[in-house]
CSV table of C-alpha atoms and ligand atoms in Angstrom, one decimal:
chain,number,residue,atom,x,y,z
A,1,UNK,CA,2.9,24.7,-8.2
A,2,UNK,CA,4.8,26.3,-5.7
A,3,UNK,CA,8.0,28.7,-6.8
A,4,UNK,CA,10.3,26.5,-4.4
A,5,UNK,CA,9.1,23.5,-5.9
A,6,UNK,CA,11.6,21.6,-8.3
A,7,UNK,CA,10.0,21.3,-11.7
A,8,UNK,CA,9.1,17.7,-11.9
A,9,UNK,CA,7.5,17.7,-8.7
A,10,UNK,CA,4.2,19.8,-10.7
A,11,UNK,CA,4.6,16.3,-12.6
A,12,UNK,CA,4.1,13.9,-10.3
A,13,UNK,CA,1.3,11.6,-9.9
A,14,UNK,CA,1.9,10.6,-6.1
A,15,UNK,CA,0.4,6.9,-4.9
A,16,UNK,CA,-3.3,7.0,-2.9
A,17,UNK,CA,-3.1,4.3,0.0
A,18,UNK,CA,-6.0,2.5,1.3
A,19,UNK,CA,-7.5,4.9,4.1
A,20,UNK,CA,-6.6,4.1,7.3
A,21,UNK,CA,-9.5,6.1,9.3
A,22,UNK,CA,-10.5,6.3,13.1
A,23,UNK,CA,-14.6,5.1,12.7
A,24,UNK,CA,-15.8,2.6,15.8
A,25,UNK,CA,-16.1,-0.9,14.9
A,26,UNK,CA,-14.2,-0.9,11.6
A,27,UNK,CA,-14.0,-3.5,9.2
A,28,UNK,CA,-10.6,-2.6,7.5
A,29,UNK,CA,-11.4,-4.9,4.6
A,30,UNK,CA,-9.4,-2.0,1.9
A,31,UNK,CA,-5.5,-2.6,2.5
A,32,UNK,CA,-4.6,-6.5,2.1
A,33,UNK,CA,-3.5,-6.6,6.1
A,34,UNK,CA,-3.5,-10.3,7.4
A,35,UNK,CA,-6.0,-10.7,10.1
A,36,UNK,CA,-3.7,-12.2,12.2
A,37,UNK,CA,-0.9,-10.6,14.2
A,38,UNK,CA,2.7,-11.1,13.5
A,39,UNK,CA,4.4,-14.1,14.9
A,40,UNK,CA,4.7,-14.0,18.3
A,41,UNK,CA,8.4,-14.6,18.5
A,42,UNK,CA,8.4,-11.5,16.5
A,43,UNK,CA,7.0,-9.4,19.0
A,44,UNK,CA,8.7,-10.9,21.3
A,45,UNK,CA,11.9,-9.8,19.4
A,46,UNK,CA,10.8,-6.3,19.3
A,47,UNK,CA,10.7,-5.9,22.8
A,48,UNK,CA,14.1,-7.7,23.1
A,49,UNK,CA,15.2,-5.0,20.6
A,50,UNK,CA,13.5,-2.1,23.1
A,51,UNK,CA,16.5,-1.1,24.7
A,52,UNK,CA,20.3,0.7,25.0
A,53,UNK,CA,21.7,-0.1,21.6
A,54,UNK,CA,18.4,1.6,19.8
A,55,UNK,CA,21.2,4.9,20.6
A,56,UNK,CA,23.1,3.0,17.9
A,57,UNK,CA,23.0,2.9,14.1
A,58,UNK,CA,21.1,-0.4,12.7
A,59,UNK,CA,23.6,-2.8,10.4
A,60,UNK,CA,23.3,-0.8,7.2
A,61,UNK,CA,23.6,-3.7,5.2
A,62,UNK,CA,21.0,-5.8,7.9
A,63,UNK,CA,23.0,-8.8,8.0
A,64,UNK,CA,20.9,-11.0,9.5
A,65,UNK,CA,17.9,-10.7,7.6
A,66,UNK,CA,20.0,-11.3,4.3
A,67,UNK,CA,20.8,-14.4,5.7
A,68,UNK,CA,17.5,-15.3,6.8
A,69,UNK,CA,15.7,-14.4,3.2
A,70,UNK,CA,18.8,-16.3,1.8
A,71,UNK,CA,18.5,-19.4,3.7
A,72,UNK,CA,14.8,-19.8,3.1
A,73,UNK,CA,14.9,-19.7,-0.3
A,74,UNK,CA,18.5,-21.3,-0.9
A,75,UNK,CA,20.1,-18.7,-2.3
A,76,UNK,CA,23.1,-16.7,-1.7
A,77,UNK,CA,22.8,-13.3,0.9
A,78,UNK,CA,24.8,-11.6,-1.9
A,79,UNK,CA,21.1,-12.4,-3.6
A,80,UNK,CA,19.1,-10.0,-1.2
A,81,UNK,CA,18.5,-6.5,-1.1
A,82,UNK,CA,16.3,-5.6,2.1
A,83,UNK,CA,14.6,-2.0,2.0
A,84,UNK,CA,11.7,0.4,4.1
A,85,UNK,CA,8.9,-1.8,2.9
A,86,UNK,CA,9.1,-3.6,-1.1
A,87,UNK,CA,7.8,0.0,-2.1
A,88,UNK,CA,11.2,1.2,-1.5
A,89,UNK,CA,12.6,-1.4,-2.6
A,90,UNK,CA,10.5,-1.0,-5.6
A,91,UNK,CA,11.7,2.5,-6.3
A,92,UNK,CA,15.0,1.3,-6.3
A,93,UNK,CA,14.6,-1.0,-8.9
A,94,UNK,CA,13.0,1.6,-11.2
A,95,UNK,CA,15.7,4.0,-10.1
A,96,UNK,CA,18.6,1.2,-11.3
A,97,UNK,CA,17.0,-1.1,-13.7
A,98,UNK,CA,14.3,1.0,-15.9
A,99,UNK,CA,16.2,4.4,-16.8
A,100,UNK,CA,17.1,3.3,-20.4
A,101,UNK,CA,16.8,6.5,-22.7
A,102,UNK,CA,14.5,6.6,-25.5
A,103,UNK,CA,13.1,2.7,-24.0
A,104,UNK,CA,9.4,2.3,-22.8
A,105,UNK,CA,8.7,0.1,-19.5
A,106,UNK,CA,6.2,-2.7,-20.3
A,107,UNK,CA,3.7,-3.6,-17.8
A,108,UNK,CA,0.2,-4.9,-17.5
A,109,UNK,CA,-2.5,-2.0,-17.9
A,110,UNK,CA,-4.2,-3.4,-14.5
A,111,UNK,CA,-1.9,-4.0,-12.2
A,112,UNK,CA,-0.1,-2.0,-8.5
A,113,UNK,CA,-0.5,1.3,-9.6
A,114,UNK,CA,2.5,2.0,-7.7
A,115,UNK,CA,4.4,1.4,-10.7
A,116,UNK,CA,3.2,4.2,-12.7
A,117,UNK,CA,4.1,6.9,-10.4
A,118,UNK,CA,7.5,5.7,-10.1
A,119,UNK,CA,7.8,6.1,-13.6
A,120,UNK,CA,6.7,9.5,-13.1
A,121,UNK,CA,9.0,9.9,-10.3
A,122,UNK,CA,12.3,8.7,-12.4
A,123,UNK,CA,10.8,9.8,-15.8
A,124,UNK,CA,10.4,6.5,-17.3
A,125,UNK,CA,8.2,5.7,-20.4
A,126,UNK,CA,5.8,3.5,-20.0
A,127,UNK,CA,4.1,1.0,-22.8
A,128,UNK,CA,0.6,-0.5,-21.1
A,129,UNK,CA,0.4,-4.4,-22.2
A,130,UNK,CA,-3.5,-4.7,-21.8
A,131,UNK,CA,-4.5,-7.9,-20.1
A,132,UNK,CA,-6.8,-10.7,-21.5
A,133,UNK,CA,-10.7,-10.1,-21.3
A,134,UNK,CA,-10.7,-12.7,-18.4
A,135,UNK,CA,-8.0,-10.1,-16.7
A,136,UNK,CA,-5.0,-13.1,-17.4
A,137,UNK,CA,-1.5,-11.6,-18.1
A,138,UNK,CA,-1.1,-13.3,-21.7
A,139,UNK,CA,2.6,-14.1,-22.1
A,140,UNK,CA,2.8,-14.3,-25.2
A,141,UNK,CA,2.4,-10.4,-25.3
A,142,UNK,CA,5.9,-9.9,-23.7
A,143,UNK,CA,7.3,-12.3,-26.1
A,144,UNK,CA,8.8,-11.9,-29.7
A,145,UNK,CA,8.5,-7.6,-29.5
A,146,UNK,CA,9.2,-5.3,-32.5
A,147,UNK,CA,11.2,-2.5,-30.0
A,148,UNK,CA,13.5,-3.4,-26.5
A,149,UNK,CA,11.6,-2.7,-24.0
A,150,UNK,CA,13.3,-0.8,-20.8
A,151,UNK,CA,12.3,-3.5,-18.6
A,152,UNK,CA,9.1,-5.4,-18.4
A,153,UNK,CA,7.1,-5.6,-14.6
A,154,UNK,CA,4.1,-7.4,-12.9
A,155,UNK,CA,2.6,-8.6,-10.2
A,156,UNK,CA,2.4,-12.6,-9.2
A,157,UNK,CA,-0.5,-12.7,-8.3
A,158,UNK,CA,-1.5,-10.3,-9.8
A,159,UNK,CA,-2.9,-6.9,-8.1
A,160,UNK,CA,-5.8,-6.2,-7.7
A,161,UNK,CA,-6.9,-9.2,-9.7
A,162,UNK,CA,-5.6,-11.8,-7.7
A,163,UNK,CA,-5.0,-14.1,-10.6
A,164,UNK,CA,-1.4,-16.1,-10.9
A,165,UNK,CA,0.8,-16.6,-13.8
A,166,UNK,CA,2.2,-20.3,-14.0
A,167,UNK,CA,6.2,-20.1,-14.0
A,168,UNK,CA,6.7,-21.5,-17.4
A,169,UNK,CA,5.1,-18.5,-18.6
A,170,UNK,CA,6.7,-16.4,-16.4
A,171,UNK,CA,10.3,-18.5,-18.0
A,172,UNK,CA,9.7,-17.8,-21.8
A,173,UNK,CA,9.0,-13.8,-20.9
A,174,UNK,CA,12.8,-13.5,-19.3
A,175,UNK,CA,14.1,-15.8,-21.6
A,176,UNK,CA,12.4,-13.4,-24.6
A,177,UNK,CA,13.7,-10.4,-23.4
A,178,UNK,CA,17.4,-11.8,-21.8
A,179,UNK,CA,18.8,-8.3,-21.7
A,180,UNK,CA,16.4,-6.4,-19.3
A,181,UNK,CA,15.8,-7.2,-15.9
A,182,UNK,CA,11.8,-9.0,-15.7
A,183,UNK,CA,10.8,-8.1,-12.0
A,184,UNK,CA,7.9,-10.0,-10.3
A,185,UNK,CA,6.7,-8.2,-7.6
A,186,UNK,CA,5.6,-11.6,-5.8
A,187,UNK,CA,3.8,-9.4,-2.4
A,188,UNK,CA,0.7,-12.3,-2.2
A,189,UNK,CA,2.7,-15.2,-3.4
A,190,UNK,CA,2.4,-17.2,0.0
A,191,UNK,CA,-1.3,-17.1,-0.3
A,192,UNK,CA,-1.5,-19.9,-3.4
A,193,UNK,CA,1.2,-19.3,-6.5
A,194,UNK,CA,5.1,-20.1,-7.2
A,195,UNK,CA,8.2,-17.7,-6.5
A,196,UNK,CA,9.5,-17.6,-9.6
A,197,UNK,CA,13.0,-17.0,-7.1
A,198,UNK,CA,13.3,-21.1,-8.4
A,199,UNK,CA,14.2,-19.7,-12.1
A,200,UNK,CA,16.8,-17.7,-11.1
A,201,UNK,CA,19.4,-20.1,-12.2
A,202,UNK,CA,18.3,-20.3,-15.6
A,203,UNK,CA,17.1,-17.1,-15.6
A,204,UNK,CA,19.9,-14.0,-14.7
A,205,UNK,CA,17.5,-11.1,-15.7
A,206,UNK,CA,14.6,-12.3,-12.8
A,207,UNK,CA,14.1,-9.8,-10.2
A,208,UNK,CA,11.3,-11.2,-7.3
A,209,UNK,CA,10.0,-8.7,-5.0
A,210,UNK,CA,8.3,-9.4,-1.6
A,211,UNK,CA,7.2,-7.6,1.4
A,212,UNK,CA,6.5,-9.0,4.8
A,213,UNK,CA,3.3,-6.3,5.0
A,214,UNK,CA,1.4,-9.3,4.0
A,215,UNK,CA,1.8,-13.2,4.9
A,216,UNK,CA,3.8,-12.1,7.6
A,217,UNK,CA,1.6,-9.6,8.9
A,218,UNK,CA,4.2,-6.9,9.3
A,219,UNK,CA,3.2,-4.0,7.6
A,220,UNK,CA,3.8,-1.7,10.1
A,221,UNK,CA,7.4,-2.4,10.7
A,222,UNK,CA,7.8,-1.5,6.7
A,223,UNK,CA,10.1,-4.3,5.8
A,224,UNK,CA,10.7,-6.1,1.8
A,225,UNK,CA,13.1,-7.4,-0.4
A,226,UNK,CA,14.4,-8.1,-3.6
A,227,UNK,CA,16.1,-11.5,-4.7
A,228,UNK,CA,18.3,-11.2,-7.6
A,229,UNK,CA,21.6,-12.2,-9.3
A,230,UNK,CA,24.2,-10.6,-7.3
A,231,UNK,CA,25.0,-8.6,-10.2
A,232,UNK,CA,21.8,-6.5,-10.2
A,233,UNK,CA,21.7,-6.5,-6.6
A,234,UNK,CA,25.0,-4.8,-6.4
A,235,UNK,CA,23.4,-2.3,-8.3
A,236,UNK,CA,20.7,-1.8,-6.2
A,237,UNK,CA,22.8,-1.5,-3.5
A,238,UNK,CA,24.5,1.3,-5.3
A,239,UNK,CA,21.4,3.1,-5.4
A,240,UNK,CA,20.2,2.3,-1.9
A,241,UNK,CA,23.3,3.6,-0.4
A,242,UNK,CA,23.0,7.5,-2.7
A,243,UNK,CA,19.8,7.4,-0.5
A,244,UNK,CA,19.4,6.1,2.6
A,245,UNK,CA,22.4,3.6,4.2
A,246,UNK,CA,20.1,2.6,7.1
A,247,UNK,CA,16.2,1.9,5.7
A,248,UNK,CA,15.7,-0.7,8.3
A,249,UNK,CA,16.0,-0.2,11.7
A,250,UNK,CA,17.2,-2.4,14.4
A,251,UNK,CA,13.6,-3.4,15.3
A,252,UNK,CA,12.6,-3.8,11.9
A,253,UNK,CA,15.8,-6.1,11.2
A,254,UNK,CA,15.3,-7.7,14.3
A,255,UNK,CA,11.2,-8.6,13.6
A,256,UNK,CA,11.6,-9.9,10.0
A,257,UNK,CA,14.4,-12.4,11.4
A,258,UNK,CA,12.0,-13.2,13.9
A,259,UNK,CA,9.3,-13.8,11.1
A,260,UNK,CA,11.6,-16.2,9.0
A,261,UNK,CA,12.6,-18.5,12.1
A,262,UNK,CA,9.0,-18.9,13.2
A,263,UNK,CA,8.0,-20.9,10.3
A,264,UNK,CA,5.4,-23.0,11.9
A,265,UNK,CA,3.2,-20.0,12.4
A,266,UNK,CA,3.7,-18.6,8.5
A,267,UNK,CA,3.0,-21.7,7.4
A,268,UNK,CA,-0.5,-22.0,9.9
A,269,UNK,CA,-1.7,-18.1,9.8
A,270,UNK,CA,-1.2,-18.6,5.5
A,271,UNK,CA,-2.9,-21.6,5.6
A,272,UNK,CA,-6.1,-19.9,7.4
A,273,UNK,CA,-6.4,-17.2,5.7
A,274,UNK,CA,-6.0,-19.4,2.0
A,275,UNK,CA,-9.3,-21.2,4.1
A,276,UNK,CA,-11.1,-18.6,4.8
A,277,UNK,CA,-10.6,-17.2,0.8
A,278,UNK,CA,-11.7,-20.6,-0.5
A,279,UNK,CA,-15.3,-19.8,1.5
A,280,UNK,CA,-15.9,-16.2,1.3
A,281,UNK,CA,-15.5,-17.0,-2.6
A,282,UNK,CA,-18.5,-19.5,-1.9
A,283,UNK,CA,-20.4,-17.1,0.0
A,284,UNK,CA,-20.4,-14.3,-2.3
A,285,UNK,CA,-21.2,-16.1,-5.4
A,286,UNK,CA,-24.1,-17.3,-3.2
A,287,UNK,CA,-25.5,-13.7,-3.2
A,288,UNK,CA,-24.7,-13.5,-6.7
A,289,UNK,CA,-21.0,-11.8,-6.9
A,290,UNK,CA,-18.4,-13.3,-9.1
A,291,UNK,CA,-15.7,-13.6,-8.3
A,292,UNK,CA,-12.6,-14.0,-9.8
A,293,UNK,CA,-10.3,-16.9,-8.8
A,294,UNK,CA,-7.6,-15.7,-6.1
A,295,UNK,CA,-4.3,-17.0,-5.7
A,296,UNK,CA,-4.0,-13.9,-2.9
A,297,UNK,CA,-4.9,-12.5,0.7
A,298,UNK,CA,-7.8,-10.8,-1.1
A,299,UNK,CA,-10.7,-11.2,-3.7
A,300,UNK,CA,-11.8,-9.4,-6.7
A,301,UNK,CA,-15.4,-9.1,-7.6
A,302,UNK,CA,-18.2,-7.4,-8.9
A,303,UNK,CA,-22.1,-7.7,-9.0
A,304,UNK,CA,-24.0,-7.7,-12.1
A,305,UNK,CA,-26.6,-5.5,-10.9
A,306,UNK,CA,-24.9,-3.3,-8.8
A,307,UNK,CA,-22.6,-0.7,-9.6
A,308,UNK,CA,-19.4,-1.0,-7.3
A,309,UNK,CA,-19.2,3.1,-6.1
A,310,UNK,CA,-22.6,2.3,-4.4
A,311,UNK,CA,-21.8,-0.8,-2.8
A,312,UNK,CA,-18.4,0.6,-1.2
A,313,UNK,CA,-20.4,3.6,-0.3
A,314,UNK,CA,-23.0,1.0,1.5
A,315,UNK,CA,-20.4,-0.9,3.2
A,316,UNK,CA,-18.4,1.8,4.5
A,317,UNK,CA,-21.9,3.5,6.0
A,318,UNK,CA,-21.4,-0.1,8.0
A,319,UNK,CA,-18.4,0.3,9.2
A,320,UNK,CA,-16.8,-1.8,6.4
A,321,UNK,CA,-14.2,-0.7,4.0
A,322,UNK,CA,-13.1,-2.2,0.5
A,323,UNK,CA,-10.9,-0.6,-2.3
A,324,UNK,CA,-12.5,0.2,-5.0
A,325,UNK,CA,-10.5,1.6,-7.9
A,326,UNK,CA,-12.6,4.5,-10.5
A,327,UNK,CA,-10.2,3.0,-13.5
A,328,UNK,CA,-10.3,1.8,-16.9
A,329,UNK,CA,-11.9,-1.7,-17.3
A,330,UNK,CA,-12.3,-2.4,-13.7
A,331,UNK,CA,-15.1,0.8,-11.9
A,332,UNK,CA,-17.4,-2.3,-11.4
A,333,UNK,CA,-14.7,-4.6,-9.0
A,334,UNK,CA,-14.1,-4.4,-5.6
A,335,UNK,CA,-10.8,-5.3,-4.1
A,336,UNK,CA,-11.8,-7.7,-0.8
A,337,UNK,CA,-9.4,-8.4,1.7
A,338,UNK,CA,-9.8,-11.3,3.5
A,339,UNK,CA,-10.3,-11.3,6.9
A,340,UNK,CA,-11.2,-14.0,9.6
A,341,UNK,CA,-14.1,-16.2,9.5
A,342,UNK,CA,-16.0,-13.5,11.8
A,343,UNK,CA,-14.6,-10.8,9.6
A,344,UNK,CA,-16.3,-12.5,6.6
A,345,UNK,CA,-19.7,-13.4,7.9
A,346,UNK,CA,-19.6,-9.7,8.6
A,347,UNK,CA,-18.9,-8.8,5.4
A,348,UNK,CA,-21.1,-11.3,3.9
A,349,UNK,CA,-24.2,-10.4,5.8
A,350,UNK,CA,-24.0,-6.5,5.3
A,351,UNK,CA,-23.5,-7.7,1.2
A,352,UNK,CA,-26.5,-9.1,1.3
A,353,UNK,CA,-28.4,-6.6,2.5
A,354,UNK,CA,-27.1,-4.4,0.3
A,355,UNK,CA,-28.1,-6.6,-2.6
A,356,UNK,CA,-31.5,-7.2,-1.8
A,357,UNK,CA,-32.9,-3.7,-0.4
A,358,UNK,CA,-32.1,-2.0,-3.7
A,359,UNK,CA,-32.7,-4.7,-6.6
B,401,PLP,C1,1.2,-4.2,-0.6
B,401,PLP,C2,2.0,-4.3,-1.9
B,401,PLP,C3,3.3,-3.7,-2.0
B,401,PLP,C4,3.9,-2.9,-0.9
B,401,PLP,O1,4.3,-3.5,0.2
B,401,PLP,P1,5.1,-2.8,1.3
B,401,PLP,O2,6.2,-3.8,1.6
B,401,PLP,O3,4.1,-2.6,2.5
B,401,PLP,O4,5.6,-1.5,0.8
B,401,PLP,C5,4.0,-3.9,-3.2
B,401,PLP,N1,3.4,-4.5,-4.2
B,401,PLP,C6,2.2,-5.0,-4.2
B,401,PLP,C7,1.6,-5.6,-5.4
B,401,PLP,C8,1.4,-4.8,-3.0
B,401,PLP,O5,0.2,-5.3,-3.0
């Protein structure tokens, strides 16, 4: 602790990204990146973008993208609250929606462990649902509670499961707890489950998160979103603008629009990689993984006779890199993202040897 420091910041419990190292003929298999590039008309609208009004501020509000989200999913752009990746967007929504005194946040006890240092961040309680042996987020634990929560949040699908909740089940937890806001962080939702952005309507307390860091392959222009009732959203807004008025900048703004017109190639690059998940899910159960069923851009798996430290530790001495989280209930997984078909045979062979050598 450092005598300059403010005193929570001794507290903190600050996020660990995937690694993102320089080693020749990596595999980046450890951060949920698509394998393909972004849209091309995306690109292109960077380089449009690369020019004299960069020397301007960006729209603070970015316009164009609220549309864009708004028109995709028919909803209003009073409904859309863009931000400097979801994980911003994310600490906004703990920042407004979560600080109830004396009220404990539910979430899962697996799930983005982003969440958690937020609430160390904004000083939020926090009340760890655990999930079902088979890793399932039971509904019926959000339902009928003895104390108010402060605000209940998950992934859908779930990370780094990968498993989806149906959106009946995701209806009776916001209708149980009508008075706090029930955000779904919905970041792999492209890749096989249901925005729950459709229950809106009939349900006011639904906040959806996404990010176009993965089915739209721009992680590194840092753009997300939430959809809401324009009553939270307003309140988000409040929040966004005590921080930062312009989060995205014109190349970002300009990008994600990009993204949402070229829906021919979202619908073609999802589609692949959803393939090449339904396969590498074959393959590894071949060399004896299980696996457990994804509805995301990545799989979740162990191998009953081999402990998951060493296997990372194999792979990466090949150039390959998986996540692999030392946690509670899950030191045996790996997190697996999928790559291209090349990407997985890759993957598939070095596995192998790995499994056979040593058993
Ligand atoms: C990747 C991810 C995010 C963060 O996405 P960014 O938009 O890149 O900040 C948020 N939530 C979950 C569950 C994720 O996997």
């Amino acid at each position: 602790m450092s005598r300059f420091w403010s005193q929570h910041v001794a507290g903190l419990a600050p996020y660990v990204p995937g690694e993102q190292p320089k080693i020749n003929n990596l595999l980046k298999l450890n951060t949920n990146e698509h394998p393909y590039g972004p849209s091309p008309r995306a690109l292109e609208a960077i380089r449009a973008g690369a020019e004299d009004a960069l020397r301007l501020y960006p729209d603070p509000e970015a316009t164009a993208l609220r549309k864009a989200v708004a028109q995709f999913y028919g909803v209003e752009a009073g409904q859309v609250l863009p931000g400097n990746g979801s994980d911003e967007v994310l600490a906004h929504v703990f920042n407004a929606l979560f600080r109830h005194p004396g009220k404990a946040l539910l979430m899962p006890d697996i799930t983005y462990s982003f969440y958690k240092t937020y609430c160390k961040l904004y000083d939020i309680p926090v009340k760890l649902v655990p999930l079902a042996d088979d890793f399932s987020i039971r509904a019926q634990d959000y339902i009928g509670l003895a104390e108010k929560p402060a605000g209940i949040i998950f992934a859908n699908p779930n990370a780094p499961t990968g498993l989806a909740l149906e959106l009946e089940e995701i209806e009776l937890i916001a209708k149980a707890n009508p008075d706090v806001a029930v955000v779904v962080d919905e970041a792999y939702v492209d890749f096989g489950a249901q925005t729950a952005i459709t229950l809106m309507s009939r349900c006011p307390n639904i906040v959806v998160i996404h990010t176009l860091s993965k089915s739209r392959a721009l992680a590194g222009m840092r753009v997300g979103y939430a959809v809401a009732s324009q009553e939270i959203i307003e309140g988000l807004i409040r929040v966004k603008d005590s921080f930062n008025s312009y989060p995205l900048d014109r190349l970002a703004i300009a990008a994600a629009v990009a993204s949402f017109e070229d829906h021919d190639y979202f619908v073609e690059s999802t589609r692949k990689v959803v393939s090449a998940r339904e396969d590498l899910t074959q393959q590894l159960e071949t060399i004896g993984f299980e696996v457990l069923p994804s509805k995301s851009n990545f799989v979740f798996v162990r191998h009953p006779d081999h402990d998951a430290t060493e296997l990372a530790a194999g792979l990466r001495s090949h150039g390959i890199l998986v996540r692999h989280f030392n946690a509670p209930r899950i030191s045996q997984y790996l997190r697996i993202t999928v790559g291209t078909r090349e990407d997985c045979a890759r993957l598939c062979n070095t596995l192998s040897e790995l499994t056979e050598k040593t058993s």
